[in-house]
Structures are given as structure tokens and as C-alpha cells.
Coordinates of C-alpha atoms and ligand atoms in Angstrom, one line a residue:
M1 CA 51.8 258.0 167.8
A2 CA 54.3 256.1 165.7
A3 CA 57.1 256.8 168.1
E4 CA 54.9 255.7 171.0
K5 CA 54.1 252.5 169.2
G6 CA 57.9 252.0 168.7
A7 CA 58.5 252.5 172.4
D8 CA 55.8 250.0 173.3
H9 CA 57.3 247.5 170.9
Q10 CA 60.7 247.9 172.5
T11 CA 59.3 247.4 176.0
M12 CA 57.5 244.3 174.8
E13 CA 60.7 243.0 173.2
A14 CA 62.6 243.6 176.4
S15 CA 60.0 241.8 178.5
R16 CA 60.5 238.8 176.2
D17 CA 64.3 238.7 176.5
V18 CA 64.5 235.7 178.7
L19 CA 68.1 236.5 179.8
K20 CA 67.1 240.0 180.9
S21 CA 64.0 238.9 182.8
T22 CA 65.9 236.1 184.5
Q23 CA 68.6 238.6 185.6
T24 CA 65.9 240.9 187.0
I25 CA 64.5 238.1 189.2
I26 CA 68.0 236.9 190.3
H27 CA 68.8 240.5 191.3
E28 CA 65.5 240.7 193.3
A29 CA 66.1 237.3 195.0
L30 CA 69.7 238.3 196.0
E31 CA 68.5 241.6 197.3
K32 CA 65.8 239.9 199.4
L33 CA 68.5 237.5 200.8
G34 CA 70.8 240.4 201.6
Y35 CA 73.7 239.5 199.3
P36 CA 76.0 242.3 198.0
E37 CA 76.1 243.4 194.4
E38 CA 79.2 241.4 193.4
V39 CA 77.2 238.2 193.9
Y40 CA 74.8 239.4 191.2
E41 CA 77.7 240.4 189.0
L42 CA 79.0 236.8 189.2
L43 CA 75.6 235.1 188.7
K44 CA 74.0 237.3 186.0
E45 CA 75.8 235.5 183.1
P46 CA 77.4 232.1 182.6
V47 CA 81.0 231.8 183.6
R48 CA 81.7 230.1 180.3
M49 CA 80.0 230.3 176.9
L50 CA 81.3 228.5 173.9
T51 CA 80.0 229.1 170.3
V52 CA 80.9 226.5 167.8
K53 CA 80.5 226.0 164.0
I54 CA 79.7 222.5 163.0
P55 CA 80.1 221.5 159.4
V56 CA 77.8 218.7 158.3
R57 CA 77.8 216.9 154.9
M58 CA 74.1 216.8 153.9
D59 CA 72.5 214.0 152.0
D60 CA 72.6 216.1 148.7
G61 CA 76.4 216.3 148.9
T62 CA 76.6 220.0 150.1
V63 CA 78.2 221.0 153.3
K64 CA 76.1 223.0 155.7
I65 CA 77.6 224.9 158.6
F66 CA 75.5 224.9 161.8
T67 CA 76.0 227.2 164.8
G68 CA 75.9 225.6 168.3
Y69 CA 76.3 226.8 171.8
R70 CA 77.2 225.4 175.2
A71 CA 76.8 227.6 178.3
Q72 CA 78.1 226.8 181.7
H73 CA 76.5 229.1 184.2
N74 CA 78.3 228.3 187.4
D75 CA 80.2 225.2 188.7
A76 CA 80.7 226.2 192.3
V77 CA 78.3 223.5 193.5
G78 CA 79.5 220.8 191.2
P79 CA 79.8 219.9 187.5
T80 CA 77.4 221.8 185.2
K81 CA 74.3 219.9 183.9
G82 CA 71.6 220.6 181.4
G83 CA 70.0 219.6 178.1
V84 CA 70.8 220.3 174.5
R85 CA 68.1 221.9 172.3
F86 CA 67.9 221.5 168.5
H87 CA 65.5 224.2 167.3
P88 CA 65.5 226.8 164.5
D89 CA 64.9 229.7 167.0
V90 CA 67.8 228.9 169.4
T91 CA 69.8 232.1 170.3
E92 CA 72.8 232.8 172.4
N93 CA 70.8 234.6 175.1
E94 CA 68.3 231.9 175.2
V95 CA 71.0 229.3 175.9
K96 CA 72.5 231.5 178.5
A97 CA 69.1 231.9 180.3
L98 CA 68.5 228.2 180.0
S99 CA 71.8 227.5 181.8
I100 CA 70.9 229.9 184.6
W101 CA 67.6 228.2 185.1
M102 CA 69.5 224.8 185.3
T103 CA 71.6 226.3 188.2
L104 CA 68.3 227.3 190.0
K105 CA 66.6 224.0 189.4
C106 CA 69.6 222.0 190.7
G107 CA 69.6 224.3 193.7
I108 CA 65.9 223.9 194.4
V109 CA 65.9 220.1 194.2
N110 CA 69.3 220.0 195.9
L111 CA 71.5 218.2 193.3
P112 CA 75.3 218.5 193.4
Y113 CA 75.4 220.3 190.1
G114 CA 75.6 223.8 188.6
G115 CA 73.7 224.7 185.5
G116 CA 74.6 224.2 181.9
K117 CA 72.7 224.2 178.6
G118 CA 73.4 223.7 174.9
G119 CA 71.6 224.5 171.7
I120 CA 72.1 224.2 167.9
I121 CA 70.2 226.4 165.4
C122 CA 68.7 223.7 163.2
D123 CA 65.4 222.1 162.3
P124 CA 65.7 218.4 163.0
R125 CA 62.2 217.9 161.5
K126 CA 63.7 218.7 158.1
M127 CA 66.8 216.6 158.5
S128 CA 67.5 212.9 157.7
F129 CA 68.6 210.4 160.4
R130 CA 72.1 210.4 159.0
E131 CA 72.3 214.2 158.9
L132 CA 71.1 214.4 162.5
E133 CA 73.7 211.8 163.6
N134 CA 76.5 213.8 161.9
L135 CA 75.3 217.0 163.5
S136 CA 75.1 215.4 167.0
R137 CA 78.6 213.9 166.6
G138 CA 80.0 217.1 165.2
Y139 CA 78.6 219.1 168.2
V140 CA 80.3 216.8 170.7
R141 CA 83.6 217.0 168.9
A142 CA 83.3 220.8 168.9
I143 CA 82.5 221.1 172.7
S144 CA 84.5 218.1 173.9
Q145 CA 87.2 220.1 175.7
I146 CA 84.8 221.7 178.1
V147 CA 82.4 218.8 178.8
G148 CA 82.8 215.4 180.5
P149 CA 81.3 213.2 183.2
T150 CA 82.9 215.3 186.0
K151 CA 82.8 218.7 184.1
D152 CA 79.5 219.3 182.3
I153 CA 76.9 216.6 181.6
P154 CA 74.4 217.2 178.7
A155 CA 70.9 215.7 178.4
P156 CA 67.8 215.9 176.1
D157 CA 65.7 219.0 175.6
V158 CA 63.5 220.3 172.8
F159 CA 63.7 218.1 169.7
T160 CA 66.5 215.9 171.1
N161 CA 65.9 212.4 172.4
S162 CA 67.6 209.2 173.6
Q163 CA 68.9 208.3 170.1
I164 CA 70.7 211.6 169.9
M165 CA 72.1 211.1 173.4
A166 CA 73.4 207.7 172.3
W167 CA 75.3 209.1 169.3
M168 CA 76.7 211.9 171.5
M169 CA 77.8 209.3 174.2
D170 CA 79.4 207.2 171.5
E171 CA 81.3 210.1 170.0
Y172 CA 82.5 211.3 173.4
S173 CA 83.6 207.7 174.3
R174 CA 85.7 207.6 171.1
I175 CA 87.4 211.0 172.0
D176 CA 87.8 209.9 175.6
E177 CA 89.1 206.5 174.5
F178 CA 86.9 205.1 177.3
N179 CA 83.3 203.9 177.5
S180 CA 81.8 207.0 179.2
P181 CA 78.1 206.5 179.9
G182 CA 78.3 209.2 182.6
F183 CA 79.1 211.8 180.0
I184 CA 75.4 212.3 179.1
T185 CA 72.0 211.4 180.5
G186 CA 68.7 210.5 178.9
K187 CA 70.4 207.6 177.1
P188 CA 68.5 204.4 176.0
L189 CA 68.3 201.8 178.8
V190 CA 70.7 199.4 177.1
L191 CA 73.4 202.1 177.1
G192 CA 73.1 202.9 180.8
G193 CA 70.0 205.0 180.7
S194 CA 67.8 205.1 183.8
H195 CA 64.3 203.7 184.3
G196 CA 61.9 206.6 184.5
R197 CA 64.1 209.2 182.8
E198 CA 61.9 209.5 179.7
S199 CA 58.8 210.3 181.7
A200 CA 60.6 212.1 184.6
T201 CA 59.8 215.7 183.5
A202 CA 56.1 214.9 183.2
K203 CA 56.2 212.9 186.5
G204 CA 57.7 215.9 188.3
V205 CA 55.0 218.2 186.7
T206 CA 52.3 215.7 187.8
I207 CA 53.5 215.8 191.4
C208 CA 53.5 219.6 191.3
I209 CA 50.0 219.7 189.9
R210 CA 48.8 217.3 192.6
E211 CA 50.3 219.4 195.4
A212 CA 49.1 222.7 193.9
A213 CA 45.6 221.3 193.4
R214 CA 45.5 220.3 197.1
K215 CA 46.5 223.8 198.1
K216 CA 43.7 225.2 195.9
G217 CA 41.1 222.6 197.0
I218 CA 40.8 221.2 193.4
D219 CA 40.0 217.5 193.0
L220 CA 42.1 216.1 190.1
K221 CA 39.3 213.6 189.3
G222 CA 37.3 215.4 186.6
A223 CA 39.6 218.5 186.6
R224 CA 39.9 220.1 183.2
V225 CA 43.5 220.2 182.0
V226 CA 45.0 222.1 179.0
I227 CA 48.5 221.2 177.9
Q228 CA 50.5 223.3 175.3
G229 CA 53.1 221.0 173.6
F230 CA 52.8 217.3 173.0
G231 CA 56.4 216.3 173.0
N232 CA 58.3 214.5 175.8
A233 CA 57.0 216.6 178.6
G234 CA 53.5 217.3 177.3
S235 CA 52.6 213.8 176.0
F236 CA 53.6 211.9 179.1
L237 CA 51.8 214.5 181.2
A238 CA 48.6 214.1 179.2
K239 CA 48.8 210.4 179.9
F240 CA 49.4 210.9 183.6
M241 CA 46.6 213.4 183.9
H242 CA 44.3 211.1 182.0
D243 CA 45.3 208.2 184.3
A244 CA 44.6 210.3 187.3
G245 CA 41.0 210.8 186.2
A246 CA 41.4 214.4 184.9
K247 CA 39.8 215.5 181.7
V248 CA 42.5 216.7 179.2
I249 CA 40.4 219.1 177.1
G250 CA 43.1 220.7 175.0
I251 CA 46.6 219.8 173.7
S252 CA 48.8 221.5 171.0
D253 CA 52.0 221.2 169.0
A254 CA 53.9 223.7 166.9
Y255 CA 51.3 223.6 164.2
G256 CA 48.0 224.1 166.1
A257 CA 45.8 222.8 168.9
L258 CA 43.0 220.4 169.5
H259 CA 40.0 221.1 171.8
D260 CA 37.2 218.9 173.1
P261 CA 35.3 220.1 176.2
E262 CA 34.3 216.5 176.8
G263 CA 37.9 215.3 177.0
L264 CA 40.3 214.3 174.2
D265 CA 41.1 210.6 173.3
I266 CA 44.6 210.7 174.8
D267 CA 45.5 207.1 174.0
Y268 CA 44.7 207.7 170.3
L269 CA 46.7 210.9 170.2
L270 CA 49.7 209.3 171.9
D271 CA 49.5 206.5 169.3
R272 CA 49.4 208.9 166.4
R273 CA 51.9 211.6 167.4
D274 CA 55.3 211.6 165.7
S275 CA 58.8 211.6 167.4
F276 CA 58.8 215.4 167.3
G277 CA 55.5 215.7 169.2
T278 CA 53.4 216.6 166.2
V279 CA 49.8 215.3 166.0
T280 CA 47.5 218.2 165.2
T281 CA 48.4 218.1 161.5
L282 CA 46.2 214.9 161.3
F283 CA 43.1 216.9 162.1
K284 CA 40.9 219.5 160.3
N285 CA 39.1 221.0 163.3
T286 CA 42.0 222.7 165.0
I287 CA 42.3 225.9 167.0
T288 CA 45.4 228.1 167.4
N289 CA 48.0 227.9 170.3
K290 CA 46.8 231.4 171.3
E291 CA 43.2 230.1 171.6
L292 CA 44.3 227.0 173.5
L293 CA 46.0 229.1 176.2
E294 CA 42.8 231.0 176.8
L295 CA 40.5 228.0 177.1
D296 CA 38.2 227.7 180.2
C297 CA 40.0 225.1 182.3
D298 CA 41.2 224.3 185.9
I299 CA 44.8 223.6 185.1
L300 CA 46.9 225.0 182.3
V301 CA 50.4 223.6 181.6
P302 CA 52.6 225.3 179.0
A303 CA 55.0 222.5 177.9
A304 CA 56.5 223.8 174.7
I305 CA 58.6 227.0 174.5
E306 CA 59.3 230.4 176.0
N307 CA 57.1 233.5 176.2
Q308 CA 53.7 232.0 175.7
I309 CA 51.9 233.7 178.5
T310 CA 52.6 237.5 178.2
E311 CA 51.1 240.8 179.2
E312 CA 49.0 240.4 176.1
N313 CA 47.1 237.3 177.1
A314 CA 47.6 236.9 180.9
H315 CA 44.3 238.7 181.6
N316 CA 42.5 236.2 179.4
I317 CA 43.9 233.0 181.1
R318 CA 41.0 231.2 182.7
A319 CA 42.9 228.4 184.6
K320 CA 43.0 228.4 188.4
I321 CA 46.5 226.9 188.4
V322 CA 49.3 227.3 185.9
V323 CA 52.1 224.8 186.1
E324 CA 55.2 225.5 183.9
A325 CA 56.5 222.3 182.4
A326 CA 58.4 224.4 179.8
N327 CA 61.3 226.6 180.6
G328 CA 60.4 230.3 180.6
P329 CA 56.8 230.1 179.2
T330 CA 55.6 233.1 181.2
T331 CA 57.0 236.6 181.1
L332 CA 57.7 238.7 184.3
E333 CA 54.8 241.0 183.6
A334 CA 52.4 238.0 183.0
T335 CA 53.6 236.4 186.2
E336 CA 52.6 239.5 188.1
I337 CA 49.2 239.7 186.3
L338 CA 48.4 236.0 187.1
T339 CA 49.5 236.3 190.7
N340 CA 47.4 239.5 191.2
R341 CA 44.4 237.6 189.7
G342 CA 44.9 234.8 192.4
I343 CA 46.0 232.2 189.9
L344 CA 48.6 229.9 191.5
L345 CA 51.7 229.8 189.3
V346 CA 54.1 226.9 189.9
P347 CA 57.3 228.1 188.2
D348 CA 59.5 226.2 185.7
V349 CA 62.5 226.0 187.9
L350 CA 60.5 223.9 190.3
A351 CA 57.8 222.2 188.1
S352 CA 60.2 221.0 185.4
A353 CA 62.9 219.8 187.7
G354 CA 61.9 216.1 187.6
G355 CA 63.9 215.6 184.4
V356 CA 67.2 216.7 185.8
T357 CA 66.5 214.9 189.1
V358 CA 66.2 211.6 187.3
S359 CA 69.2 212.6 185.1
Y360 CA 71.1 212.9 188.3
F361 CA 69.9 209.4 189.3
E362 CA 71.1 208.1 185.9
W363 CA 74.5 209.6 186.4
V364 CA 74.8 208.2 189.9
Q365 CA 73.8 204.7 188.6
N366 CA 76.4 205.1 185.8
N367 CA 79.1 206.1 188.3
Q368 CA 78.3 203.2 190.7
G369 CA 77.6 200.7 187.9
Y370 CA 74.5 199.4 189.8
Y371 CA 71.1 200.1 188.5
W372 CA 67.7 200.8 190.2
T373 CA 64.2 199.6 189.4
E374 CA 61.6 201.9 188.1
E375 CA 59.8 201.8 191.5
E376 CA 63.0 202.9 193.2
V377 CA 63.5 205.8 190.8
E378 CA 59.9 206.9 191.2
E379 CA 60.0 206.7 195.0
K380 CA 63.1 208.9 195.1
L381 CA 61.7 211.4 192.6
E382 CA 58.4 211.7 194.6
K383 CA 60.3 212.5 197.8
V384 CA 62.5 215.1 196.2
L385 CA 59.7 216.9 194.4
V386 CA 57.2 216.9 197.2
Q387 CA 59.8 218.3 199.6
S388 CA 60.9 220.9 197.0
F389 CA 57.3 222.0 196.3
N390 CA 56.6 222.5 199.9
T391 CA 59.8 224.4 200.6
V392 CA 59.0 226.8 197.7
Y393 CA 55.3 227.1 198.7
N394 CA 56.1 227.8 202.3
T395 CA 58.8 230.3 201.5
S396 CA 56.4 232.1 199.2
R397 CA 53.9 232.3 202.0
S398 CA 56.4 233.3 204.8
R399 CA 58.2 235.9 202.6
R400 CA 55.0 237.1 200.9
V401 CA 56.4 236.7 197.5
N402 CA 55.2 234.8 194.5
M403 CA 56.2 231.2 193.9
R404 CA 58.7 232.2 191.2
L405 CA 60.6 234.6 193.4
A406 CA 60.5 232.1 196.3
A407 CA 62.0 229.4 194.0
Y408 CA 64.7 231.8 192.8
M409 CA 65.6 232.7 196.4
I410 CA 66.1 229.1 197.3
G411 CA 67.9 228.2 194.1
V412 CA 70.2 231.2 194.1
R413 CA 71.2 230.9 197.7
R414 CA 72.8 227.5 197.2
V415 CA 75.1 228.7 194.4
A416 CA 75.9 232.0 196.2
E417 CA 76.9 230.1 199.3
A418 CA 79.0 227.6 197.4
S419 CA 80.8 230.5 195.6
R420 CA 81.3 232.3 198.9
F421 CA 82.8 229.2 200.6
R422 CA 85.1 228.7 197.6
G423 CA 86.4 232.3 198.1
W424 CA 85.1 233.5 194.7
I425 CA 83.1 236.4 196.2
Ligands
NAI501 N1 62.8 216.9 178.0 C1 63.0 217.2 179.2 O1 63.5 216.4 180.0 C2 62.8 218.6 179.7 C3 62.1 219.5 179.0 N2 61.8 220.7 179.6 C4 61.2 221.8 178.8 O2 59.9 221.4 178.4 C5 59.6 222.0 177.2 C6 59.2 220.9 176.1 O3 60.3 220.1 176.0 P1 60.2 218.6 175.4 O4 58.9 218.1 175.7 O5 61.4 217.9 175.9 O6 60.4 218.9 173.9 P2 59.9 218.0 172.6 O7 60.8 218.3 171.5 O8 59.8 216.6 173.0 O9 58.5 218.6 172.3 C7 58.3 219.9 172.0 C8 56.8 220.2 171.8 O10 56.6 221.6 171.7 C9 56.0 221.9 170.4 N3 56.5 223.2 169.9 C10 57.7 223.4 169.4 N4 57.7 224.7 168.9 C11 56.5 225.2 169.2 C12 55.9 226.5 169.1 N5 56.6 227.5 168.4 N6 54.7 226.7 169.5 C13 54.0 225.7 170.1 N7 54.5 224.5 170.3 C14 55.7 224.3 169.9 C15 56.4 220.7 169.5 O11 55.5 220.6 168.4 C16 56.3 219.6 170.5 O12 55.0 219.1 170.6 C17 60.8 222.9 176.8 O13 60.6 224.2 177.3 C18 61.9 222.2 177.5 O14 63.0 223.0 177.8 C19 62.1 221.0 180.9 C20 62.8 220.1 181.6 C21 63.2 218.8 181.1
AKG502 O1 68.2 216.2 182.4 C1 68.9 217.1 182.5 O2 70.1 217.0 182.8 C2 68.5 218.5 182.0 C3 67.1 218.7 181.6 C4 66.9 220.1 181.1 O3 67.6 220.5 180.2 C5 66.0 221.0 181.8 O4 65.6 220.7 182.9 O5 65.7 222.0 181.2

């Protein structure tokens, strides 16, 4: 019995290894497209992975050594692109998987980039402003040889923001001896940021929710929405859903969740949340993140971290549509369970691509030195995401595969073709 339990545990651990599960779907997508095995061999891991040690003098005078990563999945299509995550649970495999997802996202929304991603094992919620600045600058010094406006362009992700992008841009500009706004995206507007970047991920998710709701015949007005995570993606999304007339009945952060079947006071929560997306600590009547995911609702949006919907809770999900704002929130097994139950799952590599799309717009504006209005940015984003949603949806119907596999087929084809034309495979 004990041995059986051990085996079960191992299977569960494997199903939560985001790199392994991504590799499994890439393999399946390439097989469906008829590519030979060597294409998989090239695409199953990043072509480059740098691990760095970053010494930071802390406010108490001690020196702490942080570990950071930068993964560059594949640059056949163009320079690599993707955010930097500051989180205590960052791992090498997670960063690798995140970089692969960036390649797929860029392929799906048709951006001239490959995928990259970075991460530092740290807890910014427990660090001072000065310590965070030193860590951000130290990271850029450590990875400076492999990044740059035409090589690999970072951006924000979990627990990083426009201030951190500004420090990183300034540090790179010193190393480059040049003012280099195109080195990084998600910057403050005064430093060459783009209108609409801050809310872009949530805008993209909103467009996907709207399109998915149409397909399912759900009216957004009055629809009950649950959102896990109240940071950049989750909080803007709550606002957009509220503005669209939906009822946001549940939200959460790393410490717990809030539920009100009549609809939460989103404006109040937005006003009270801190810069790390924490708000539930202000309340007594909280529920757990686990309970939040299983609430009766029409639309569920995981917008926090990986492996939240698993084979353990997928049977209990009561939403009609699940739209992944977070990267990797649903395991392979859970994807199958939800699909078999007739729940429409809009995958991360499509639903969360609004962020990198407007990052691309920011980079284009930096390169041309001419800036667009918020309306121009929004109009362009709308076009890209509606088209991408329909391409993935139609592929999933015509090839009789779920939306995740359809999205992978579209994303992986682009990088495979670029690698083939370059003569790499
Ligand atoms: N910021 C962006 O432009 C993009 C973000 N994403 C993805 O969206 C997700 C959220 O990212 P952001 O909103 O940018 O991050 P953020 O740092 O602004 O907010 C993160 C939110 O998740 C919560 N959280 C953290 N650890 C948690 C845990 N263990 N359990 C439950 N909640 C937890 C935090 O309390 C916070 O509310 C991530 O998966 C990220 O990779 C995807 C595309 C672009
Ligand atoms: O804006 C970007 O370049 C990347 C955003 C990101 O890291 C993501 O989509 O996961």
C-alpha cells in the first residue's frame, strides 16, 4: 500500500513538472503536423540557459547571494522575448518551460520573436526598495552578455513591475553606453513605455473571454466570474469584467480568497490592494484558493501561478469556461478532464498573449521613436487577439483537438518552419 502511494505521488509530481508536460504537448503537436523527431529534439529545451549568482548588499549590511536564470528557447524567428519573475518558488525547469511558452505565444499571435524568460529566486515582498533595485541591477549585469534590444528583450512577470523595468533599462544603458529603451518592455511611460502595456495582459484575456462566451452562448452581462490572483493580470481583468457588466463573485491572492455571490466591490478592492496584488489580508471572512477554484460560476480565470487546476480538483470545477491568464495553471490531466466535461478551456499561450503583443508594440515604438495613442494600441491588440482566437478555435474544431493542442500546433509550426528555412533541421 505504501509503495502504491509512493508511485501515485511520483505520477502526480511528474504531471506537475511544467517542463515535462510542455514537452509532451509539443511532441504531440509536432507529430500531428508530421515533423520528424529531430524537430522535437531541437525544440524540447531552450537553446541557451544561463544561471547566475547575484550578490546583493542587504540593508542590515550582510551580503546575500541570489540565484537567477535567463532561458532563451529559440531565436530562429527573431530575438527572444519574455518576462522576468521574482518569486521564492522559481526553478530552472519552470523558467525553461516559461521560455518555451513564450515561443508558442509569439508564434500564435505572429510576432517576430522567439521565446525567452527569466527568474530570480527571491521574495520581493520581504525586500526593501533599495535591495530590490540592487538585485534588479545585479541581474542585468549578470546576464548582459546574452541580452539586448536585438538579442533578447525582457519584460515584467510575477512580482516585477514598471519600476523594476526602469532600473533594469538604466543599468543596461550604462553597460551599453547608450540610452537603450528597446532593451526592455513594460517601462514607465516617461521612459519609453507604451500606452496600454500595463493592462494589456488583462485586455487580451478579456477579448478571449468575450469570444469564448459568444461560442458558448453566454451573455457577459450578469455572468458570474471568478479570478484567482489579484496582481497585474487579475486586478485589471476584474475591472474589465466589472465594467462589462459581469459579476465578479470571487478573487484571491497568495494568502486567501474572497467570495460574495452577489458580486464583490471591485473598485474598493482595487483601491486597497498593494503593489504585489495582496488584498485578502484586510478581511476576516476569507475562503481558501482551493475553495475559490471550485465556486459555482460561469467563467473561471486562473491568473496567478502554475498547477492550480489538477487531476485532484478538475472534476469539481463548476465553470462553463476556463480562460488561462496565468502561465501553466492547468495540468495535462486536468486539461483532459475539463475538455471531456465539455468545459471550454482557452489556453495560456493564447489567452495571456496580450502582454507580449503590446510589449512588441512598445519595442516597435522605441525603435521608430514615434509613439502611438492608447486607442491605436487597443485597436491593434483587438485585431491580433480576435484573429488569433479564431484561428486556434477553428483549428481545434477542424483537427478535432482541444484548444491547447490546437494552439501548440499553430505556435510550434512557426518556429519549426523558421528553423527549417535557416537550415538548422
Ligand atoms: N504581467 C504580465 O504581463 C503577464 C503575466 N502573465 C502571467 O499571469 C500570472 C500573474 O502574473 P501577474 O499578474 O503579472 O503577477 P503579479 O505579481 O502582478 O500578481 C500575482 C498575483 O498572484 C498571487 N499569487 C502569488 N503566489 C500565489 C500562490 N501561491 N497562490 C495563489 N496566488 C498567488 C499574488 O498574491 C498576486 O495577487 C502569471 O502566471 C504570469 O506569468 C502572463 C502574461 C503576461
Ligand atoms: O511582455 C513580454 O514581453 C512578456 C510577457 C510574459 O512574460 C508572458 O507573456 O508570460
